[in-house]
């Protein structure tokens, strides 16, 4: 085995991004501490993840063990250097400390930024993910002055060398989390040992593995120090929060089932009183006071959403969610408790069906103000924390979901090049609630008779005279027309043309 110095510049980056994110505050990702009753969960914003890396076409992807997800990886220097030292393999098994964030757009994969390498292996990829070392706090191995190994579980560890083994108890630990760590250990016969860990790459198995720590273990009696490599055990699952949570979202009239996995994947299932179930998919990230769930798929369509939860007294509580770069407050705090919704399982999305309700041939802007529409707009400005000053609007009413209550289609004067922001408010028994925001939508556009998940498709102008299809995913319409699929010409038959060009702009009173 050999040690790899970390000094010096790195010429190769394992990411195709053209810019680097703002560095996050230094986290205590390298803490190696005994398992005691005072021990806390993972350091804020940092998780120890296991999975496979693949390098294709200049881009690096990470897939958690046992998962089909692929996250974009922004590699730190230690991971880059270890990969170079192994001959730059196209795929490898990795354990790393990192933090997860949303991608740049609704269709982007989640982004994993590595902070420190724990282990990189170019061999035995399938077997590595099935290893079970979760009960081991610390794993060490070396060849000098003779082959040796040490495995620390909790406060007790077993040292082996030359066919002999002895139990060592952890008595004291000193040092800073970002620098060298020194541990004092005691054998059952009273012999004392000193273990020193230094952050730095250390290769083993003939260069086929790189571990994140260099280790030196000295025993009393003048014996030469044992030199080798160190890494943390897998996942430390006992430090993670409960993995099953349940709750209720009153505004959506839905029961919630949040599932976390030990490999930091997450799903959120909404079981609504009316309408199809909605399934969010993504990942979760530990934070200083709880965790954040991040989602980039909703009913198999791209989204960009996150919910920061506080963890207190075995409750998860959230005051807001992050939606497409903006903050949207919940009408009342979202609260989850450990548990499941019983036998509820995700249902497939409702089949696409044509609606029997006839649509009018066209929709023009309403000629009079509607106090309930105005109130919905005021609520939207409060919810989105935006200023209604100089904002103007015009609106029309059309039943988009076939429930007999018309939705309010609102065109805002936030326009550029003939493309404007449109807001859709769902009709309720009393008033309206926000349902969708569509940006850069040109008029006229069409409301098709065809429906998906109970809502009419919208047909928006595309390029070169084409039309693109905006389909409801059970929660909302897409935010942008860019990237939407082309609409077949048959959908224009019997569609309602929406054009407010002759309507007067209004200001909120």
Short mmCIF file of C-alpha atoms in Angstrom, two decimals:
data_model
loop_
_atom_site.label_atom_id
_atom_site.label_comp_id
_atom_site.label_asym_id
_atom_site.label_seq_id
_atom_site.Cartn_x
_atom_site.Cartn_y
_atom_site.Cartn_z
CA UNK A 1 0.00 0.00 0.00
CA UNK A 2 1.09 3.60 -0.37
CA UNK A 3 -0.01 7.04 0.70
CA UNK A 4 -0.96 9.72 -1.81
CA UNK A 5 -0.17 13.35 -0.89
CA UNK A 6 -3.00 15.80 -1.45
CA UNK A 7 -0.88 18.87 -2.19
CA UNK A 8 -0.61 20.23 -5.69
CA UNK A 9 -3.04 21.17 -8.44
CA UNK A 10 -5.40 18.74 -10.15
CA UNK A 11 -5.60 18.99 -13.89
CA UNK A 12 -8.60 16.74 -14.35
CA UNK A 13 -12.11 17.44 -13.05
CA UNK A 14 -14.67 14.66 -12.95
CA UNK A 15 -17.54 16.89 -14.06
CA UNK A 16 -18.60 18.53 -17.28
CA UNK A 17 -20.10 21.59 -15.56
CA UNK A 18 -18.83 24.92 -16.79
CA UNK A 19 -18.96 26.52 -13.34
CA UNK A 20 -18.34 25.53 -9.74
CA UNK A 21 -20.94 26.07 -7.05
CA UNK A 22 -20.23 28.40 -4.15
CA UNK A 23 -18.27 26.36 -1.61
CA UNK A 24 -20.38 25.22 1.31
CA UNK A 25 -19.20 25.80 4.88
CA UNK A 26 -16.77 23.19 6.11
CA UNK A 27 -18.65 20.27 7.63
CA UNK A 28 -17.38 17.69 10.05
CA UNK A 29 -17.59 14.98 7.45
CA UNK A 30 -14.50 13.15 8.69
CA UNK A 31 -15.51 12.62 12.29
CA UNK A 32 -14.58 9.17 13.54
CA UNK A 33 -15.92 8.94 17.07
CA UNK A 34 -16.87 6.08 19.37
CA UNK A 35 -20.54 5.10 19.38
CA UNK A 36 -21.84 6.51 22.66
CA UNK A 37 -25.27 7.46 23.96
CA UNK A 38 -24.50 11.12 23.25
CA UNK A 39 -23.79 10.47 19.59
CA UNK A 40 -25.79 12.50 17.08
CA UNK A 41 -26.93 11.91 13.53
CA UNK A 42 -24.90 12.65 10.42
CA UNK A 43 -23.19 16.06 10.35
CA UNK A 44 -25.29 18.90 8.99
CA UNK A 45 -25.63 18.80 5.23
CA UNK A 46 -23.35 15.77 4.82
CA UNK A 47 -24.20 12.11 4.29
CA UNK A 48 -22.05 9.00 3.92
CA UNK A 49 -23.23 7.50 0.64
CA UNK A 50 -22.44 4.19 -1.08
CA UNK A 51 -22.85 3.47 -4.75
CA UNK A 52 -21.21 3.23 -8.14
CA UNK A 53 -19.59 5.93 -10.22
CA UNK A 54 -19.54 5.99 -13.99
CA UNK A 55 -17.65 8.32 -16.29
CA UNK A 56 -19.11 8.69 -19.77
CA UNK A 57 -18.60 11.45 -22.29
CA UNK A 58 -16.85 13.70 -19.80
CA UNK A 59 -19.71 13.58 -17.24
CA UNK A 60 -19.68 11.83 -13.89
CA UNK A 61 -22.77 10.08 -12.48
CA UNK A 62 -23.41 8.44 -9.12
CA UNK A 63 -25.97 5.64 -8.57
CA UNK A 64 -26.80 4.68 -4.95
CA UNK A 65 -26.50 0.99 -4.13
CA UNK A 66 -29.55 -0.95 -5.26
CA UNK A 67 -31.02 2.04 -7.10
CA UNK A 68 -31.83 2.99 -10.68
CA UNK A 69 -31.40 6.69 -9.92
CA UNK A 70 -28.45 8.58 -11.35
CA UNK A 71 -27.19 11.78 -9.73
CA UNK A 72 -24.79 14.25 -11.27
CA UNK A 73 -21.51 14.21 -9.33
CA UNK A 74 -19.28 17.20 -8.60
CA UNK A 75 -16.05 15.58 -7.42
CA UNK A 76 -13.64 16.95 -4.84
CA UNK A 77 -9.86 16.71 -5.14
CA UNK A 78 -9.43 13.51 -3.13
CA UNK A 79 -11.89 11.60 -5.31
CA UNK A 80 -10.33 12.95 -8.48
CA UNK A 81 -6.84 12.00 -7.36
CA UNK A 82 -7.87 8.50 -6.27
CA UNK A 83 -9.56 7.92 -9.63
CA UNK A 84 -6.43 9.06 -11.49
CA UNK A 85 -4.21 6.82 -9.35
CA UNK A 86 -6.33 3.80 -10.33
CA UNK A 87 -5.88 4.43 -14.02
CA UNK A 88 -9.15 6.32 -14.57
CA UNK A 89 -11.58 3.33 -14.73
CA UNK A 90 -14.94 3.89 -16.45
CA UNK A 91 -16.81 2.67 -13.36
CA UNK A 92 -15.97 2.15 -9.70
CA UNK A 93 -17.54 1.51 -6.29
CA UNK A 94 -17.37 4.49 -3.96
CA UNK A 95 -18.17 5.54 -0.40
CA UNK A 96 -18.05 9.29 0.05
CA UNK A 97 -19.24 12.10 2.26
CA UNK A 98 -21.32 14.57 0.28
CA UNK A 99 -24.36 16.78 0.13
CA UNK A 100 -27.30 16.63 -2.27
CA UNK A 101 -28.98 19.56 -4.00
CA UNK A 102 -31.55 20.07 -6.75
CA UNK A 103 -30.43 20.35 -10.37
CA UNK A 104 -30.70 23.49 -12.46
CA UNK A 105 -34.05 22.65 -14.06
CA UNK A 106 -37.11 20.43 -13.71
CA UNK A 107 -35.60 17.77 -15.95
CA UNK A 108 -32.14 17.80 -14.34
CA UNK A 109 -30.86 14.93 -12.20
CA UNK A 110 -30.16 15.61 -8.54
CA UNK A 111 -26.65 16.87 -7.83
CA UNK A 112 -24.20 15.24 -5.41
CA UNK A 113 -21.17 17.27 -4.30
CA UNK A 114 -18.47 15.12 -2.71
CA UNK A 115 -16.68 16.53 0.33
CA UNK A 116 -14.35 13.71 1.34
CA UNK A 117 -13.59 10.24 0.07
CA UNK A 118 -14.07 7.25 2.38
CA UNK A 119 -13.35 4.44 -0.08
CA UNK A 120 -12.91 3.95 -3.83
CA UNK A 121 -12.62 0.50 -5.38
CA UNK A 122 -12.20 -0.50 -9.02
CA UNK A 123 -12.79 -4.21 -8.34
CA UNK A 124 -15.75 -6.34 -7.18
CA UNK A 125 -18.37 -3.68 -7.87
CA UNK A 126 -21.47 -5.92 -7.40
CA UNK A 127 -20.10 -7.48 -4.19
CA UNK A 128 -19.12 -4.14 -2.65
CA UNK A 129 -22.71 -2.89 -2.51
CA UNK A 130 -23.83 -6.05 -0.71
CA UNK A 131 -21.18 -5.86 2.01
CA UNK A 132 -22.61 -5.47 5.52
CA UNK A 133 -20.24 -3.53 7.75
CA UNK A 134 -22.86 -1.24 9.26
CA UNK A 135 -21.91 -2.30 12.80
CA UNK A 136 -18.28 -1.27 12.32
CA UNK A 137 -17.37 2.26 13.26
CA UNK A 138 -13.86 2.00 11.87
CA UNK A 139 -11.99 -0.46 9.64
CA UNK A 140 -8.18 -0.48 9.34
CA UNK A 141 -5.74 -2.65 7.39
CA UNK A 142 -2.02 -2.56 6.60
CA UNK A 143 1.06 -4.47 5.55
CA UNK A 144 3.79 -2.86 7.71
CA UNK A 145 5.63 -4.15 9.64
CA UNK A 146 3.45 -7.26 9.01
CA UNK A 147 -0.06 -7.81 7.65
CA UNK A 148 -2.56 -6.57 10.24
CA UNK A 149 -6.16 -5.43 10.64
CA UNK A 150 -8.26 -3.63 13.23
CA UNK A 151 -12.05 -3.25 13.35
CA UNK A 152 -13.68 -0.91 15.88
CA UNK A 153 -17.34 -1.52 16.75
CA UNK A 154 -18.70 0.99 19.23
CA UNK A 155 -16.02 1.36 21.91
CA UNK A 156 -14.50 -2.09 21.43
CA UNK A 157 -12.28 -3.37 18.63
CA UNK A 158 -10.31 -6.45 17.61
CA UNK A 159 -6.69 -6.17 16.43
CA UNK A 160 -5.26 -9.12 14.44
CA UNK A 161 -1.71 -9.78 13.17
CA UNK A 162 0.45 -12.89 12.64
CA UNK A 163 -2.50 -15.16 13.40
CA UNK A 164 -3.03 -13.61 16.83
CA UNK A 165 -5.82 -11.31 17.98
CA UNK A 166 -6.44 -9.08 20.97
CA UNK A 167 -9.38 -6.94 22.07
CA UNK A 168 -8.78 -3.20 22.48
CA UNK A 169 -11.15 -0.83 24.29
CA UNK A 170 -11.41 2.83 23.27
CA UNK A 171 -10.61 5.00 26.30
CA UNK A 172 -9.95 8.48 24.97
CA UNK A 173 -10.05 10.49 21.76
CA UNK A 174 -8.34 13.78 21.01
CA UNK A 175 -7.82 16.05 18.02
CA UNK A 176 -9.80 18.24 15.69
CA UNK A 177 -12.32 16.75 13.33
CA UNK A 178 -10.70 18.32 10.28
CA UNK A 179 -7.16 17.30 11.28
CA UNK A 180 -5.37 14.34 12.79
CA UNK A 181 -7.24 12.27 15.38
CA UNK A 182 -5.57 10.43 18.23
CA UNK A 183 -7.26 7.58 20.10
CA UNK A 184 -6.05 5.81 23.22
CA UNK A 185 -6.96 2.11 23.43
CA UNK A 186 -6.43 -0.44 26.21
CA UNK A 187 -6.03 -4.22 25.96
CA UNK A 188 -7.51 -6.61 28.53
CA UNK A 189 -4.00 -7.23 29.94
CA UNK A 190 -3.54 -3.52 30.56
CA UNK A 191 -1.33 -2.89 27.55
CA UNK A 192 -2.00 0.50 25.98
CA UNK A 193 -2.14 1.36 22.28
CA UNK A 194 -2.27 4.68 20.43
CA UNK A 195 -4.08 5.08 17.12
CA UNK A 196 -3.44 8.14 14.97
CA UNK A 197 -5.65 8.89 11.97
CA UNK A 198 -4.71 11.52 9.38
CA UNK A 199 -7.02 12.60 6.54
CA UNK A 200 -5.34 11.62 3.29
CA UNK A 201 -5.59 9.07 0.51
CA UNK A 202 -4.12 5.66 1.18
CA UNK A 203 -4.10 2.88 -1.42
CA UNK A 204 -4.36 -0.81 -0.66
CA UNK A 205 -5.03 -4.12 -2.43
CA UNK A 206 -2.29 -3.51 -4.93
CA UNK A 207 -3.65 -0.09 -5.87
CA UNK A 208 -7.18 -1.38 -6.51
CA UNK A 209 -8.63 0.50 -3.52
CA UNK A 210 -8.17 3.96 -2.05
CA UNK A 211 -9.24 4.71 1.51
CA UNK A 212 -9.73 8.17 2.95
CA UNK A 213 -7.49 7.98 6.03
CA UNK A 214 -3.88 7.10 6.82
CA UNK A 215 -3.46 5.14 10.05
CA UNK A 216 -0.65 4.48 12.53
CA UNK A 217 -1.22 2.08 15.46
CA UNK A 218 1.48 1.93 18.17
CA UNK A 219 1.51 -0.69 20.95
CA UNK A 220 3.38 -0.39 24.24
CA UNK A 221 6.61 -2.31 24.57
CA UNK A 222 8.69 -0.66 21.84
CA UNK A 223 7.22 -2.56 18.90
CA UNK A 224 7.33 -0.74 15.52
CA UNK A 225 4.14 1.17 14.72
CA UNK A 226 1.71 -0.56 12.42
CA UNK A 227 1.13 1.56 9.30
CA UNK A 228 -1.91 1.27 7.07
CA UNK A 229 -5.19 2.68 5.79
CA UNK A 230 -8.52 3.44 7.47
CA UNK A 231 -12.16 3.99 6.49
CA UNK A 232 -15.47 4.26 8.27
CA UNK A 233 -17.99 1.44 8.39
CA UNK A 234 -21.05 1.50 6.16
CA UNK A 235 -23.85 3.96 6.65
CA UNK A 236 -24.10 3.92 10.46
CA UNK A 237 -27.80 3.20 10.00
CA UNK A 238 -28.44 3.43 13.74
CA UNK A 239 -27.78 7.17 13.48
CA UNK A 240 -30.41 7.81 10.81
CA UNK A 241 -33.95 8.99 11.52
CA UNK A 242 -36.93 6.61 11.19
CA UNK A 243 -37.42 5.63 7.57
CA UNK A 244 -41.25 5.59 7.41
CA UNK A 245 -43.36 8.69 8.10
CA UNK A 246 -47.05 9.55 7.72
CA UNK A 247 -49.15 12.69 7.90
CA UNK A 248 -51.93 14.73 6.28
CA UNK A 249 -51.90 17.74 3.92
CA UNK A 250 -55.23 19.46 4.44
CA UNK A 251 -55.00 21.87 1.51
CA UNK A 252 -54.51 18.96 -0.90
CA UNK A 253 -57.04 16.79 0.99
CA UNK A 254 -54.40 14.06 0.98
CA UNK A 255 -52.79 11.58 3.38
CA UNK A 256 -49.00 11.48 3.07
CA UNK A 257 -46.53 8.60 3.20
CA UNK A 258 -42.87 9.64 3.25
CA UNK A 259 -40.35 6.82 2.79
CA UNK A 260 -36.61 7.27 3.29
CA UNK A 261 -34.03 4.61 2.45
CA UNK A 262 -30.64 4.02 4.13
CA UNK A 263 -29.07 4.95 0.78
CA UNK A 264 -30.70 8.43 0.89
CA UNK A 265 -33.44 7.88 -1.67
CA UNK A 266 -36.93 9.13 -0.84
CA UNK A 267 -40.52 8.94 -2.06
CA UNK A 268 -43.58 10.93 -1.02
CA UNK A 269 -46.99 9.43 -1.79
CA UNK A 270 -50.12 11.61 -1.74
CA UNK A 271 -53.31 9.60 -1.31
CA UNK A 272 -56.06 12.10 -2.06
CA UNK A 273 -59.72 11.93 -1.12
CA UNK A 274 -60.57 12.67 -4.76
CA UNK A 275 -58.41 12.19 -7.81
CA UNK A 276 -55.44 9.94 -8.58
CA UNK A 277 -52.57 9.29 -6.21
CA UNK A 278 -49.42 11.35 -6.72
CA UNK A 279 -45.94 9.89 -6.27
CA UNK A 280 -42.86 12.09 -5.82
CA UNK A 281 -39.41 10.51 -6.20
CA UNK A 282 -35.98 11.80 -5.27
CA UNK A 283 -33.57 11.78 -2.32
CA UNK A 284 -33.16 13.09 1.22
CA UNK A 285 -30.38 15.05 2.86
CA UNK A 286 -29.52 15.41 6.58
CA UNK A 287 -29.43 18.99 7.91
CA UNK A 288 -28.46 20.65 11.18
CA UNK A 289 -31.99 20.47 12.61
CA UNK A 290 -33.60 17.68 10.60
CA UNK A 291 -33.60 16.72 6.95
CA UNK A 292 -34.58 17.98 3.51
CA UNK A 293 -36.34 15.86 0.90
CA UNK A 294 -35.56 16.71 -2.72
CA UNK A 295 -37.71 15.60 -5.65
CA UNK A 296 -37.04 15.65 -9.39
CA UNK A 297 -39.83 13.29 -10.49
CA UNK A 298 -43.59 13.50 -9.93
CA UNK A 299 -45.75 10.80 -11.51
CA UNK A 300 -42.79 10.17 -13.82
CA UNK A 301 -42.58 13.81 -14.96
CA UNK A 302 -39.77 16.23 -14.20
CA UNK A 303 -40.13 18.57 -11.21
CA UNK A 304 -37.81 20.68 -9.08
CA UNK A 305 -39.10 20.70 -5.51
CA UNK A 306 -37.77 20.34 -1.97
CA UNK A 307 -39.25 20.35 1.53
CA UNK A 308 -36.98 21.27 4.49
CA UNK A 309 -38.16 19.44 7.65
CA UNK A 310 -37.26 20.10 11.27
CA UNK A 311 -36.91 17.00 13.45
CA UNK A 312 -38.15 17.57 17.00
CA UNK A 313 -39.55 15.08 19.52
CA UNK A 314 -39.89 12.43 16.81
CA UNK A 315 -41.94 14.77 14.58
CA UNK A 316 -41.02 16.15 11.17
CA UNK A 317 -42.39 19.66 10.63
CA UNK A 318 -42.16 21.90 7.56
CA UNK A 319 -43.37 25.49 7.10
CA UNK A 320 -42.71 25.82 3.39
CA UNK A 321 -41.50 24.07 0.25
CA UNK A 322 -39.06 25.17 -2.42
CA UNK A 323 -40.70 25.11 -5.85
CA UNK A 324 -38.74 25.94 -9.03
CA UNK A 325 -36.38 28.24 -7.15
CA UNK A 326 -39.08 30.03 -5.11
CA UNK A 327 -40.42 29.54 -1.60
CA UNK A 328 -44.08 28.61 -1.15
CA UNK A 329 -45.48 28.60 2.39
CA UNK A 330 -47.86 25.85 3.52
CA UNK A 331 -51.27 27.09 4.62
CA UNK A 332 -50.47 25.43 7.97
CA UNK A 333 -47.27 23.60 9.04
CA UNK A 334 -46.90 20.16 7.49
CA UNK A 335 -46.39 17.59 10.27
CA UNK A 336 -45.34 13.94 9.95
CA UNK A 337 -44.92 11.23 12.58
CA UNK A 338 -43.21 7.81 12.31
CA UNK A 339 -45.41 5.16 10.74
CA UNK A 340 -47.06 4.04 7.50
CA UNK A 341 -50.45 4.41 5.86
CA UNK A 342 -51.05 0.68 6.14
CA UNK A 343 -51.58 -1.25 2.93
CA UNK A 344 -51.66 1.80 0.63
CA UNK A 345 -49.53 1.30 -2.48
CA UNK A 346 -48.91 3.62 -5.41
CA UNK A 347 -51.52 3.36 -8.16
CA UNK A 348 -50.70 3.83 -11.83
CA UNK A 349 -51.66 7.17 -13.30
CA UNK A 350 -55.17 7.39 -14.66
CA UNK A 351 -55.46 6.40 -18.30
CA UNK A 352 -55.75 9.15 -20.87
CA UNK A 353 -59.41 9.55 -21.76
CA UNK A 354 -61.38 12.00 -23.86
CA UNK A 355 -63.90 14.05 -21.93
CA UNK A 356 -67.57 13.93 -22.85
CA UNK A 357 -68.19 17.53 -21.76
CA UNK A 358 -68.27 19.86 -24.76
CA UNK A 359 -65.95 22.85 -24.80
CA UNK A 360 -66.78 26.31 -26.15
CA UNK A 361 -65.03 27.21 -29.40
CA UNK A 362 -63.20 30.14 -27.80
CA UNK A 363 -62.51 31.87 -24.49
CA UNK A 364 -62.08 35.63 -24.25
CA UNK A 365 -61.18 37.81 -21.30
CA UNK A 366 -64.02 38.49 -18.86
CA UNK A 367 -65.51 41.97 -19.13
CA UNK A 368 -66.12 42.46 -15.39
CA UNK A 369 -64.01 41.98 -12.29
CA UNK A 370 -64.52 38.95 -10.05
CA UNK A 371 -63.82 39.54 -6.32
CA UNK A 372 -62.96 35.88 -5.81
CA UNK A 373 -60.38 35.94 -8.61
CA UNK A 374 -58.91 39.13 -7.14
CA UNK A 375 -58.67 37.46 -3.73
CA UNK A 376 -56.94 34.43 -5.28
CA UNK A 377 -54.39 36.78 -6.85
CA UNK A 378 -53.78 38.54 -3.54
CA UNK A 379 -53.25 35.14 -1.89
CA UNK A 380 -50.81 34.22 -4.66
CA UNK A 381 -48.70 37.34 -4.10
CA UNK A 382 -48.55 36.58 -0.38
CA UNK A 383 -47.72 32.92 -1.00
CA UNK A 384 -44.97 33.71 -3.52
CA UNK A 385 -43.67 36.64 -1.46
CA UNK A 386 -43.82 38.92 -4.48
CA UNK A 387 -44.94 42.53 -4.91
CA UNK A 388 -48.23 43.16 -6.76
CA UNK A 389 -47.13 46.75 -7.51
CA UNK A 390 -47.43 47.50 -11.26
CA UNK A 391 -48.89 44.02 -11.86
CA UNK A 392 -51.89 43.87 -14.19
CA UNK A 393 -54.02 40.94 -15.23
CA UNK A 394 -56.95 39.75 -17.30
CA UNK A 395 -58.79 36.50 -16.87
CA UNK A 396 -61.34 34.03 -18.21
CA UNK A 397 -63.24 31.13 -16.67
CA UNK A 398 -63.25 27.57 -18.03
CA UNK A 399 -63.78 24.18 -16.40
CA UNK A 400 -60.46 22.37 -16.92
CA UNK A 401 -61.05 19.33 -14.69
CA UNK A 402 -64.70 18.49 -15.37
CA UNK A 403 -65.89 18.96 -11.78
CA UNK A 404 -68.52 21.54 -12.72
CA UNK A 405 -66.57 24.44 -11.18
CA UNK A 406 -64.69 26.65 -13.66
CA UNK A 407 -61.00 27.39 -13.24
CA UNK A 408 -59.67 30.93 -13.55
CA UNK A 409 -57.13 31.33 -16.36
CA UNK A 410 -55.22 34.53 -15.56
CA UNK A 411 -52.83 36.27 -17.93
CA UNK A 412 -50.32 38.51 -16.14
CA UNK A 413 -48.63 41.49 -17.77
CA UNK A 414 -45.27 39.87 -17.16
CA UNK A 415 -44.54 39.49 -20.87
CA UNK A 416 -41.60 39.44 -23.23
CA UNK A 417 -41.74 38.99 -27.00
CA UNK A 418 -45.43 38.16 -26.95
CA UNK A 419 -44.98 35.46 -24.31
CA UNK A 420 -46.51 36.00 -20.86
CA UNK A 421 -46.83 34.34 -17.49
CA UNK A 422 -50.22 32.65 -16.98
CA UNK A 423 -51.63 31.59 -13.62
CA UNK A 424 -54.33 28.95 -13.20
CA UNK A 425 -56.53 28.88 -10.10
CA UNK A 426 -58.68 25.84 -9.38
CA UNK A 427 -62.33 26.49 -8.64
CA UNK A 428 -63.43 25.51 -5.13
CA UNK A 429 -66.80 25.48 -3.37
CA UNK A 430 -65.80 28.95 -2.17
CA UNK A 431 -63.28 30.91 -4.21
CA UNK A 432 -60.15 29.69 -5.94
CA UNK A 433 -56.80 28.21 -4.97
CA UNK A 434 -53.52 28.39 -6.87
CA UNK A 435 -53.03 25.40 -9.20
CA UNK A 436 -50.34 26.23 -11.78
CA UNK A 437 -47.97 28.83 -13.18
CA UNK A 438 -46.91 28.61 -16.83
CA UNK A 439 -44.12 30.86 -18.04
CA UNK A 440 -43.42 32.21 -21.52
CA UNK A 441 -46.79 31.09 -22.88
CA UNK A 442 -47.81 32.78 -26.14
CA UNK A 443 -51.43 33.45 -27.06
CA UNK A 444 -53.57 32.27 -28.56
CA UNK A 445 -53.23 28.78 -27.14
CA UNK A 446 -55.81 25.98 -26.98
CA UNK A 447 -57.56 23.82 -24.38
CA UNK A 448 -57.95 20.37 -25.92
CA UNK A 449 -60.95 18.12 -25.36
CA UNK A 450 -58.45 15.38 -24.52
CA UNK A 451 -57.70 14.93 -20.80
CA UNK A 452 -54.97 13.35 -18.73
CA UNK A 453 -55.39 12.60 -15.03
CA UNK A 454 -58.75 14.34 -15.17
CA UNK A 455 -57.50 17.67 -16.60
CA UNK A 456 -57.71 19.01 -20.14
CA UNK A 457 -54.46 19.20 -22.08
CA UNK A 458 -53.20 22.65 -23.06
CA UNK A 459 -51.78 23.15 -26.56
CA UNK A 460 -49.17 25.90 -26.72
CA UNK A 461 -47.50 27.43 -29.81
CA UNK A 462 -44.19 25.79 -30.62
CA UNK A 463 -41.59 26.45 -33.30
CA UNK A 464 -42.21 26.55 -37.05
CA UNK A 465 -45.99 26.45 -36.67
CA UNK A 466 -46.04 23.37 -34.44
CA UNK A 467 -47.92 22.89 -31.18
CA UNK A 468 -46.67 21.39 -27.93
CA UNK A 469 -48.77 19.47 -25.42
CA UNK A 470 -48.90 20.53 -21.76
CA UNK A 471 -50.42 17.71 -19.71
CA UNK A 472 -51.45 17.79 -16.05
CA UNK A 473 -49.50 15.37 -13.85
CA UNK A 474 -52.04 15.12 -11.04
CA UNK A 475 -50.75 18.20 -9.21
CA UNK A 476 -50.02 20.88 -11.80
CA UNK A 477 -49.25 21.74 -15.40
CA UNK A 478 -45.60 22.11 -16.52
CA UNK A 479 -44.05 25.46 -15.64
CA UNK A 480 -42.52 25.93 -19.09
CA UNK A 481 -43.43 25.03 -22.65
CA UNK A 482 -39.80 24.39 -23.51
CA UNK A 483 -39.15 20.66 -23.75
CA UNK A 484 -42.84 19.73 -23.91
CA UNK A 485 -43.74 17.00 -26.43
CA UNK A 486 -45.18 17.91 -29.82
CA UNK A 487 -48.96 17.67 -29.97
CA UNK A 488 -50.62 15.60 -32.71
CA UNK A 489 -52.77 17.69 -35.05
CA UNK A 490 -55.86 15.69 -34.05
CA UNK A 491 -55.85 17.34 -30.60
CA UNK A 492 -56.74 20.69 -32.18
CA UNK A 493 -60.10 19.33 -33.29
CA UNK A 494 -62.83 20.66 -31.01
CA UNK A 495 -60.30 22.57 -28.89
CA UNK A 496 -61.08 25.92 -27.25
CA UNK A 497 -59.01 28.85 -28.43
CA UNK A 498 -57.86 31.06 -25.55
CA UNK A 499 -57.13 34.65 -26.62
CA UNK A 500 -57.40 37.69 -24.36
CA UNK A 501 -55.99 40.15 -26.90
CA UNK A 502 -59.09 42.39 -26.84
CA UNK A 503 -59.54 42.32 -23.07
CA UNK A 504 -58.66 45.25 -20.83
CA UNK A 505 -55.87 44.89 -18.26
CA UNK A 506 -56.93 45.28 -14.64
CA UNK A 507 -55.15 46.27 -11.45
CA UNK A 508 -55.91 44.84 -8.04
CA UNK A 509 -57.97 47.37 -6.04
#
